[in-house]
Coordinates of C-alpha atoms in Angstrom, one line a residue:
M1 CA 161.5 -73.2 89.9
A2 CA 162.3 -69.4 89.5
E3 CA 165.3 -70.2 91.5
I4 CA 167.5 -72.1 88.9
G5 CA 165.9 -70.5 85.8
G6 CA 162.8 -69.9 84.9
E7 CA 160.6 -70.9 82.3
A8 CA 164.0 -71.3 80.2
V9 CA 165.8 -74.5 81.9
M10 CA 162.2 -76.0 81.8
S11 CA 160.6 -78.9 79.5
A12 CA 157.1 -78.2 78.6
R13 CA 155.9 -80.2 80.5
A14 CA 157.4 -79.5 83.4
I15 CA 155.4 -75.8 82.6
A16 CA 152.6 -77.5 82.5
A17 CA 152.5 -79.6 85.2
L18 CA 153.1 -76.3 87.1
E19 CA 150.7 -74.6 85.9
R20 CA 148.0 -77.7 87.0
L21 CA 149.1 -77.1 89.9
A22 CA 149.4 -73.5 90.0
R23 CA 145.2 -73.6 89.2
I24 CA 144.3 -75.5 92.0
E25 CA 146.1 -73.8 94.1
I26 CA 144.1 -70.6 93.2
A27 CA 140.5 -72.6 94.4
S28 CA 141.4 -72.4 97.3
D29 CA 143.9 -69.6 97.4
T30 CA 144.2 -66.6 100.6
S31 CA 146.5 -63.9 100.7
V32 CA 149.1 -63.5 102.8
P33 CA 151.2 -60.5 104.4
L34 CA 153.0 -58.8 102.0
S35 CA 157.5 -59.4 103.7
C36 CA 160.0 -58.4 101.5
C37 CA 162.8 -57.2 102.6
F38 CA 162.7 -54.0 99.8
L39 CA 159.0 -54.0 99.2
S40 CA 157.6 -51.7 96.2
W41 CA 153.8 -52.1 94.7
I42 CA 151.5 -49.8 92.7
A43 CA 147.9 -49.3 94.3
V44 CA 145.1 -49.3 92.1
P45 CA 141.5 -48.6 93.8
T46 CA 140.1 -51.2 91.5
G47 CA 138.6 -55.2 91.5
D48 CA 139.1 -55.2 88.3
H49 CA 142.7 -57.4 88.4
A50 CA 141.8 -58.1 84.3
G51 CA 142.3 -54.7 83.0
V52 CA 145.3 -53.5 85.3
V53 CA 147.0 -56.3 84.1
E54 CA 146.0 -55.4 80.2
T55 CA 147.0 -51.6 81.1
L56 CA 150.7 -52.6 82.0
V57 CA 152.0 -56.2 81.5
Q58 CA 153.3 -56.8 78.5
S59 CA 153.9 -60.4 78.1
Q60 CA 151.3 -63.0 79.0
P61 CA 150.9 -63.7 82.2
R62 CA 150.8 -66.5 83.9
P63 CA 148.1 -67.4 87.5
V64 CA 150.0 -68.2 90.6
P65 CA 148.9 -68.2 94.3
F66 CA 148.8 -65.7 96.6
S67 CA 152.3 -66.9 98.8
V68 CA 154.1 -67.2 95.5
G69 CA 153.4 -64.2 94.2
V70 CA 154.8 -63.0 97.1
Y71 CA 157.8 -65.5 97.8
A72 CA 158.2 -64.4 93.5
A73 CA 158.5 -60.3 94.9
D74 CA 160.9 -61.0 97.5
I75 CA 163.6 -62.5 95.8
D76 CA 163.5 -59.9 93.6
S77 CA 163.9 -57.8 96.7
R78 CA 166.8 -59.2 97.2
G79 CA 169.0 -59.0 94.1
G80 CA 167.1 -61.1 91.9
L81 CA 168.5 -64.8 90.4
D82 CA 171.9 -64.5 88.6
A83 CA 173.9 -62.0 86.9
D84 CA 172.0 -59.5 85.8
P85 CA 171.1 -56.9 88.1
L86 CA 167.9 -55.7 85.6
D87 CA 166.4 -58.5 86.1
V88 CA 165.0 -57.6 89.2
Y89 CA 162.7 -55.9 86.9
R90 CA 161.3 -58.0 84.5
R91 CA 158.6 -59.8 87.1
V92 CA 155.2 -58.7 89.2
F93 CA 152.8 -59.5 90.8
V94 CA 149.3 -58.5 90.3
T95 CA 147.1 -60.0 93.3
P96 CA 143.2 -60.2 93.3
E97 CA 141.4 -57.4 94.6
L98 CA 142.2 -56.5 98.4
A99 CA 139.9 -54.4 100.2
G100 CA 139.4 -52.8 96.7
W101 CA 142.2 -52.6 95.9
T102 CA 144.4 -54.2 93.3
L103 CA 148.7 -54.1 94.0
V104 CA 151.2 -55.1 91.4
V105 CA 153.9 -56.5 93.7
G106 CA 157.9 -56.6 92.8
S107 CA 160.8 -54.9 92.3
W108 CA 159.5 -53.3 88.6
C109 CA 157.5 -50.7 90.8
D110 CA 159.8 -49.2 92.7
P111 CA 159.5 -45.0 92.3
G112 CA 162.8 -44.2 94.2
A113 CA 165.1 -45.9 91.6
T114 CA 166.9 -44.8 89.9
E115 CA 166.5 -47.1 87.0
R116 CA 162.9 -47.1 87.4
Q117 CA 161.5 -44.0 87.9
N118 CA 160.0 -42.4 84.4
E119 CA 158.3 -46.0 83.4
V120 CA 156.9 -45.7 87.2
L121 CA 155.8 -42.4 86.4
E122 CA 154.5 -43.9 83.1
A123 CA 152.7 -46.8 84.8
C124 CA 150.6 -44.4 87.3
E125 CA 149.9 -42.1 84.7
R126 CA 148.7 -45.1 82.0
L127 CA 146.1 -45.6 85.5
S128 CA 144.9 -43.0 86.8
P129 CA 142.6 -42.0 83.9
R130 CA 141.0 -45.0 84.0
F131 CA 141.0 -46.0 87.5
G132 CA 140.9 -42.9 88.3
R133 CA 144.0 -42.8 91.0
A134 CA 147.4 -45.1 90.9
Q135 CA 149.8 -44.9 93.9
A136 CA 152.7 -45.9 93.5
Y137 CA 154.6 -46.6 96.4
W138 CA 158.8 -48.2 97.6
W139 CA 159.8 -49.4 102.0
S140 CA 162.9 -51.1 102.8
A141 CA 162.4 -53.4 106.2
S142 CA 165.7 -52.2 107.0
Q143 CA 164.5 -48.8 107.8
D144 CA 167.0 -47.6 105.1
G145 CA 164.3 -45.5 103.5
S146 CA 161.6 -44.5 101.4
A147 CA 159.4 -43.3 98.4
I148 CA 156.1 -42.6 97.6
L149 CA 154.0 -41.3 93.9
I150 CA 150.6 -40.3 93.6
A151 CA 149.4 -39.7 90.6
E152 CA 145.2 -39.3 89.8
D153 CA 143.4 -38.7 86.7
G154 CA 146.1 -38.9 84.7
V155 CA 147.8 -36.6 86.2
V156 CA 151.1 -37.0 88.8
A157 CA 150.9 -35.2 92.2
P158 CA 153.9 -32.6 91.5
F159 CA 155.9 -34.1 94.2
L160 CA 157.4 -37.3 95.0
F161 CA 158.6 -38.5 98.5
T162 CA 162.1 -40.3 99.0
F163 CA 163.3 -40.9 102.5
R164 CA 166.9 -42.9 102.0

């Protein structure tokens, strides 16, 4: 449904059906590898999923199975679904706890993108006082670059690695 316009083209009944399906799938959900063409994520050393969402998300989050969240991040990393180039920054997937970490996955998290650098830096500055650290990453499956940003206790480390 996301590929044909998302909620904007769906009836309330269809959205409710998808939400029921998501709740059923999440009950037996397991993680899958994060494999996106251009992978961006923020890593926070906490299992407090709700706290991460509360600190970052500015809209009503919707629960989705892990594989659906990864798929959405991959679609967005490839340029999104419509003509607006900024649409790739409109959604993220917040994972459940993975080995003591919660990940925020999606193009919105890219610390090396000119359009995103300031907001990603501010997001890490907001997360790190509450959780001790927040790390933003970008990695390309095409081997054409990577970027790293690290904030601890509200202060960004005095470097941003970008390799392209």
